[in-house]
Short mmCIF file of C-alpha atoms in Angstrom, two decimals:
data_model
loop_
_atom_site.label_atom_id
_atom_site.label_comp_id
_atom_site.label_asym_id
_atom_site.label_seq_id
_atom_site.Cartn_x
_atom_site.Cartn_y
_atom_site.Cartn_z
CA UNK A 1 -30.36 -7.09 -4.43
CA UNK A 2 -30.00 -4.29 -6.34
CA UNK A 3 -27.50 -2.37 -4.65
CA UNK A 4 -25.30 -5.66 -4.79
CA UNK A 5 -23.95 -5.09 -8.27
CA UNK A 6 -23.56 -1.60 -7.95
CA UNK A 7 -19.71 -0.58 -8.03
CA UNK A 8 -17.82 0.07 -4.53
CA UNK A 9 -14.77 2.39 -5.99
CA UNK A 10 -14.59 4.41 -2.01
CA UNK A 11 -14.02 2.92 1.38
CA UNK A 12 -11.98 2.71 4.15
CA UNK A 13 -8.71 0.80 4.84
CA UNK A 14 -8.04 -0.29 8.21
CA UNK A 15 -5.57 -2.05 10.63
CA UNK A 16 -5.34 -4.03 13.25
CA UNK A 17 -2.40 -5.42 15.57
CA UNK A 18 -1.52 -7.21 18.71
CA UNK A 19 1.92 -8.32 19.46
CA UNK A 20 3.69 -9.78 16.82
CA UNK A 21 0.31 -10.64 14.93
CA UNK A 22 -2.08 -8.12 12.96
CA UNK A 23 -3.97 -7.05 9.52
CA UNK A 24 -4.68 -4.42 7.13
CA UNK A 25 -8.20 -4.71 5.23
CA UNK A 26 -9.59 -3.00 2.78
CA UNK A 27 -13.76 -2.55 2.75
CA UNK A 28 -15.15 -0.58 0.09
CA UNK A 29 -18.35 1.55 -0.31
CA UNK A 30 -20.10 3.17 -3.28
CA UNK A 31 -19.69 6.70 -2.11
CA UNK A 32 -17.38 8.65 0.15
CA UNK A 33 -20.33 10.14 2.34
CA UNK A 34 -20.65 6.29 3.73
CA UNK A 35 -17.11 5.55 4.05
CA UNK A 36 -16.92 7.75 6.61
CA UNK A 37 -20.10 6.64 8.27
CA UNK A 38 -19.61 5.01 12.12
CA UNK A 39 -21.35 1.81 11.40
CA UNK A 40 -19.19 0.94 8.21
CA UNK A 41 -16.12 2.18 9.73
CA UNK A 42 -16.97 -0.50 13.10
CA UNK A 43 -17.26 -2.97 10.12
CA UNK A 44 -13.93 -2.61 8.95
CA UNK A 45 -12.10 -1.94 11.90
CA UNK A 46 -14.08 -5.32 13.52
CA UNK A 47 -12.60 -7.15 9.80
CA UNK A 48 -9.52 -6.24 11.05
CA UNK A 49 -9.67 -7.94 14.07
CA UNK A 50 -11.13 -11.08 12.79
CA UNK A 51 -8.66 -11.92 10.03
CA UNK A 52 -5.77 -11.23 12.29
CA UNK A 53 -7.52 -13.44 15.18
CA UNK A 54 -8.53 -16.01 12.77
CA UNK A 55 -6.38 -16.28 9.79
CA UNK A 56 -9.47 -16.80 7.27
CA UNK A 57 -8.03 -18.35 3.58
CA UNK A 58 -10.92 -16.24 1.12
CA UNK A 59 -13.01 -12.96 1.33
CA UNK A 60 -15.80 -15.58 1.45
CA UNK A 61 -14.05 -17.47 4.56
CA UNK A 62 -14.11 -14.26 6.85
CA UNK A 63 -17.70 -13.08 5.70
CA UNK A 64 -18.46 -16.05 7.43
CA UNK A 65 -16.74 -15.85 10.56
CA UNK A 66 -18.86 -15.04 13.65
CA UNK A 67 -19.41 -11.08 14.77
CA UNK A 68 -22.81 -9.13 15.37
CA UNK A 69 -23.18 -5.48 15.04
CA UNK A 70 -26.38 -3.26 14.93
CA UNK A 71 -28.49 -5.58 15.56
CA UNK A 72 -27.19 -7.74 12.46
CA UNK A 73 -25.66 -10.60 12.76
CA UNK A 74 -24.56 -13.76 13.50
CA UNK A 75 -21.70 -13.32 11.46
CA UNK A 76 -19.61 -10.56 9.33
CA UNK A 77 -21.55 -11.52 5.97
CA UNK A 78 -25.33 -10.67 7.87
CA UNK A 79 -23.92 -7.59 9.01
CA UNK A 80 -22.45 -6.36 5.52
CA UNK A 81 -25.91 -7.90 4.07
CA UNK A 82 -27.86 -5.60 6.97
CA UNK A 83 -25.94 -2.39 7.17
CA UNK A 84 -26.39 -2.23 2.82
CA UNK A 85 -29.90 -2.18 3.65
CA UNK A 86 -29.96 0.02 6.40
CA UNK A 87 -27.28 2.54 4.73
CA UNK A 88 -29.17 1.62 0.61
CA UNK A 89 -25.72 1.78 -0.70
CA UNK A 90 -23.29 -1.56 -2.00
CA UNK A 91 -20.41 -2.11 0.50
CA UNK A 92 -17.74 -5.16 0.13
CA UNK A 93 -14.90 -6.50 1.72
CA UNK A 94 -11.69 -6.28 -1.37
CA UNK A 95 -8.49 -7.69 0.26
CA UNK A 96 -7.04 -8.43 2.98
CA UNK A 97 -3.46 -9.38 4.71
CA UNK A 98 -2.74 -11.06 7.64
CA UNK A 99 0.44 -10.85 9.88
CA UNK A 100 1.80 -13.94 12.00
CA UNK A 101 5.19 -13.89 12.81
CA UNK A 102 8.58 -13.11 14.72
CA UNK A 103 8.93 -9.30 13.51
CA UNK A 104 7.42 -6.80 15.33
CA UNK A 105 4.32 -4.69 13.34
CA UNK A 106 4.11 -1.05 13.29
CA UNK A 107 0.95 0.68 11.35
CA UNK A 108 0.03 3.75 9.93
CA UNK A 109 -2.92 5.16 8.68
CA UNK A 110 -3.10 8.63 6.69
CA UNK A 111 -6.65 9.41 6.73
CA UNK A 112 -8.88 6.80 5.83
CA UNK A 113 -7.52 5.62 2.43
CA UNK A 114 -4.35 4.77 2.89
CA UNK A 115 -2.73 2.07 5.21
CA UNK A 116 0.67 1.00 6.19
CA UNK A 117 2.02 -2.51 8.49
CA UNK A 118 5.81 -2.27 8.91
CA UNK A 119 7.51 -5.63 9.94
CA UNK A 120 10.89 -4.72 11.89
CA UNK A 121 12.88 -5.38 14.16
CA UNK A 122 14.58 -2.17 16.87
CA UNK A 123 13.18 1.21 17.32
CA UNK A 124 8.93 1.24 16.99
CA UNK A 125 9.60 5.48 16.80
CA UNK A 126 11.74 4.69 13.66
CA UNK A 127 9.09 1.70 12.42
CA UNK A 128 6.12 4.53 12.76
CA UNK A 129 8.52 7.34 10.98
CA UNK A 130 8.87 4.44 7.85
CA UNK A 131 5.22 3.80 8.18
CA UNK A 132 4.26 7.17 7.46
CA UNK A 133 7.18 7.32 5.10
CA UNK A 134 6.02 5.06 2.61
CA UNK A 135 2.09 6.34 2.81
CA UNK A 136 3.86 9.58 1.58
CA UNK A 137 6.16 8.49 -0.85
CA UNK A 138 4.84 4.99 -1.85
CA UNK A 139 7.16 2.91 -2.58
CA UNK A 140 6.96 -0.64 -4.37
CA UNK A 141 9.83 -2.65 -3.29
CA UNK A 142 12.22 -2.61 0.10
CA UNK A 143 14.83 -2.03 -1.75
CA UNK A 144 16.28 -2.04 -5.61
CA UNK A 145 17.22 -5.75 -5.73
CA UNK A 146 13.36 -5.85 -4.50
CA UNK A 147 11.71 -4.40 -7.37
CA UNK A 148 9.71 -6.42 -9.96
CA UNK A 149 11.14 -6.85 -13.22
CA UNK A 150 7.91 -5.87 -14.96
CA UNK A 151 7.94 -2.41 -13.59
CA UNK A 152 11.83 -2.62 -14.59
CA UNK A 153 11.12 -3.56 -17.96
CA UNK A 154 8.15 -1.03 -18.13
CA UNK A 155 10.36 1.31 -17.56
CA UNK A 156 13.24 0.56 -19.45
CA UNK A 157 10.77 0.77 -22.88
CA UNK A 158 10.01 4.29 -21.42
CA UNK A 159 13.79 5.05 -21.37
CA UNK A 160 14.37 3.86 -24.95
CA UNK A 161 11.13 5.80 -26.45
CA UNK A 162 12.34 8.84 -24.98
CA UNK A 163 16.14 7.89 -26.40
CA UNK A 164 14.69 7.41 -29.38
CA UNK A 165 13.19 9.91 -29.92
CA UNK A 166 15.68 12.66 -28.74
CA UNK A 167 18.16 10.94 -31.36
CA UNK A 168 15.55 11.65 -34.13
CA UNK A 169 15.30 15.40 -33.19
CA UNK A 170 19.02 15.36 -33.36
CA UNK A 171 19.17 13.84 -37.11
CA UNK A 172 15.89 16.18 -37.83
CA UNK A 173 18.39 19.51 -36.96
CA UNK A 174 21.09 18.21 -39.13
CA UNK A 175 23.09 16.26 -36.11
CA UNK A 176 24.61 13.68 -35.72
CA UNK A 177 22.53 10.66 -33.73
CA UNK A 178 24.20 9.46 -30.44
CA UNK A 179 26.47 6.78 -30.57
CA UNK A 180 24.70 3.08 -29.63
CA UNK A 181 26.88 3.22 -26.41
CA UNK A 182 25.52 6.64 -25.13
CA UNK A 183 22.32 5.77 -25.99
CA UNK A 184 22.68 2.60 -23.81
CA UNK A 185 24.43 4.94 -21.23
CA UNK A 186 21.50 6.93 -20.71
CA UNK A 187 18.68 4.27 -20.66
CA UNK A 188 20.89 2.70 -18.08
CA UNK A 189 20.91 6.19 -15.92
CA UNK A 190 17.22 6.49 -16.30
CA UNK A 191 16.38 3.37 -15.09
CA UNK A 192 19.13 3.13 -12.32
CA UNK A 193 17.23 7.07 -11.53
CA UNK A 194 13.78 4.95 -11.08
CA UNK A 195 15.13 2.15 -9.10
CA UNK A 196 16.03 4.68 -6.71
CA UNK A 197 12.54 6.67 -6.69
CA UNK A 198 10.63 3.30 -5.63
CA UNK A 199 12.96 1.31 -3.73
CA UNK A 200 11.79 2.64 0.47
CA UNK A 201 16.15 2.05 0.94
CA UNK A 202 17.06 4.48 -1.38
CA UNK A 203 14.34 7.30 -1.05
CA UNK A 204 15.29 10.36 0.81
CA UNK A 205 13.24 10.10 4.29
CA UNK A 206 10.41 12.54 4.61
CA UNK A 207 11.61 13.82 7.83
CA UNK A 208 15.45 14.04 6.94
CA UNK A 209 16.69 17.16 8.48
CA UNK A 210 19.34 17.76 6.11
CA UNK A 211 17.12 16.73 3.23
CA UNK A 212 19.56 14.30 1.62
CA UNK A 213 19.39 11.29 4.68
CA UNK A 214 17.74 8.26 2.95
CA UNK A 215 15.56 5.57 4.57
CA UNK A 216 18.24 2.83 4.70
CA UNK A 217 20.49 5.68 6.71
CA UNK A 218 17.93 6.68 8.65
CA UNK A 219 17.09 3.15 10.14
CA UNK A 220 20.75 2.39 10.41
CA UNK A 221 21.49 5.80 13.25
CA UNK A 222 18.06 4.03 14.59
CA UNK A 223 19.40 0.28 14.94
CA UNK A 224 16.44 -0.71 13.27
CA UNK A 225 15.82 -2.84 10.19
CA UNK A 226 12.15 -3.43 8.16
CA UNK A 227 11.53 -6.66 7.21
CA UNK A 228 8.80 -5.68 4.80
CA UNK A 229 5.69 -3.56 4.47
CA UNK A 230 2.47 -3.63 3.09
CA UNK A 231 0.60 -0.61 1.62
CA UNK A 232 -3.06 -0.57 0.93
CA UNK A 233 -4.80 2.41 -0.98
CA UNK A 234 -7.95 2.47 -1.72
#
């Protein structure tokens, strides 16, 4: 009872796949020393399985879905409930997504914190190379078209501080502001500069030998295309 509404800010993310249908959880723990203990790691690897085997709606819905472990049990809730007691530290399951349908899944995990599914169709060497791609570079969108217009308007304002504010220094030393059109000019650059950083298309691939290839060129040579990807970090 008490450890229950202690916080869970470490834990593990982990994947699971078969065929064309899979997950990526995310279980969290108080501290890192448990995250990396055997029993809560079975836990979330055995989460895995279950939401990709039985498609629960809630957090609640799989807690209640049948699996025993340690002597816990009979399902995924009495084993959380049991290993916090065993362990004496908070543990909870935070999100979850399932995979069901015609695109193949690669996954990637770096570590224990950080998990990547890949939906694609071609080459699974290429699918695994963008996998471990985006856990690197993380982006947020496939590709610019992709990205939400929040972060595009969040960055925008950024742009048109920093515009600002370089056209005041420029009036402070006795200049001349830029003209209205070059100030537009370079908020325009800057943002078209960010829409490249985040979009996985346009980022230069982590493995390009000539350091300049980009994703989207990279899974062309390949004959592969991603569908979409998910990214959990914890």
């Amino acid at each position: 009872g008490k450890a229950a509404s202690r916080i869970t800010a470490e834990g593990v993310v982990a994947s699971y796949i078969d065929g064309t249908t899979g997950a990526l959880v995310e279980v969290n723990s108080e501290t890192d020393f448990v995250s990396k203990n055997d029993s809560f790691i079975a836990m979330a690897n055995a989460a895995a399985k279950l939401v990709a085997e039985h498609n629960p709606a809630t957090v609640e819905a799989l807690g209640a879905l049948p699996y025993s472990q340690d002597s816990f049990g009979p399902t995924l809730e009495d084993v959380r409930k049991g290993l916090i007691g065993k362990i004496g530290e908070n543990m909870s399951f935070r999100r979850f997504k399932r995979f069901n349908g015609t695109s193949k899944l690669a996954s990637y995990l770096h570590g224990t914190r950080i998990g990547v599914v890949v939906e694609f169709e071609g080459d699974e060497v290429a699918a695994k190379d963008v996998a471990m791609h985006i856990a690197a570079m993380k982006p947020v969108a496939l590709t610019s078209a992709d990205v939400p217009a929040d972060l595009i308007a969040k960055e925008r304002s950024v742009a048109e501080g920093k515009a600002d504010e370089a056209n005041k220094e420029l009036v402070a030393a006795g200049k001349p502001a830029q003209s209205a059109e070059i100030t537009a000019k370079r908020i325009d650059g800057a943002v078209q500069k960010y829409l490249k950083e985040v979009s996985l298309a346009d980022q230069v691939f982590v493995k390009a030998a000539d350091g300049k290839q980009t994703v989207a060129q990279m899974l062309k040579a390949a004959n592969t295309n991603v569908k979409g990807f998910t990214l959990y970090v914890v």
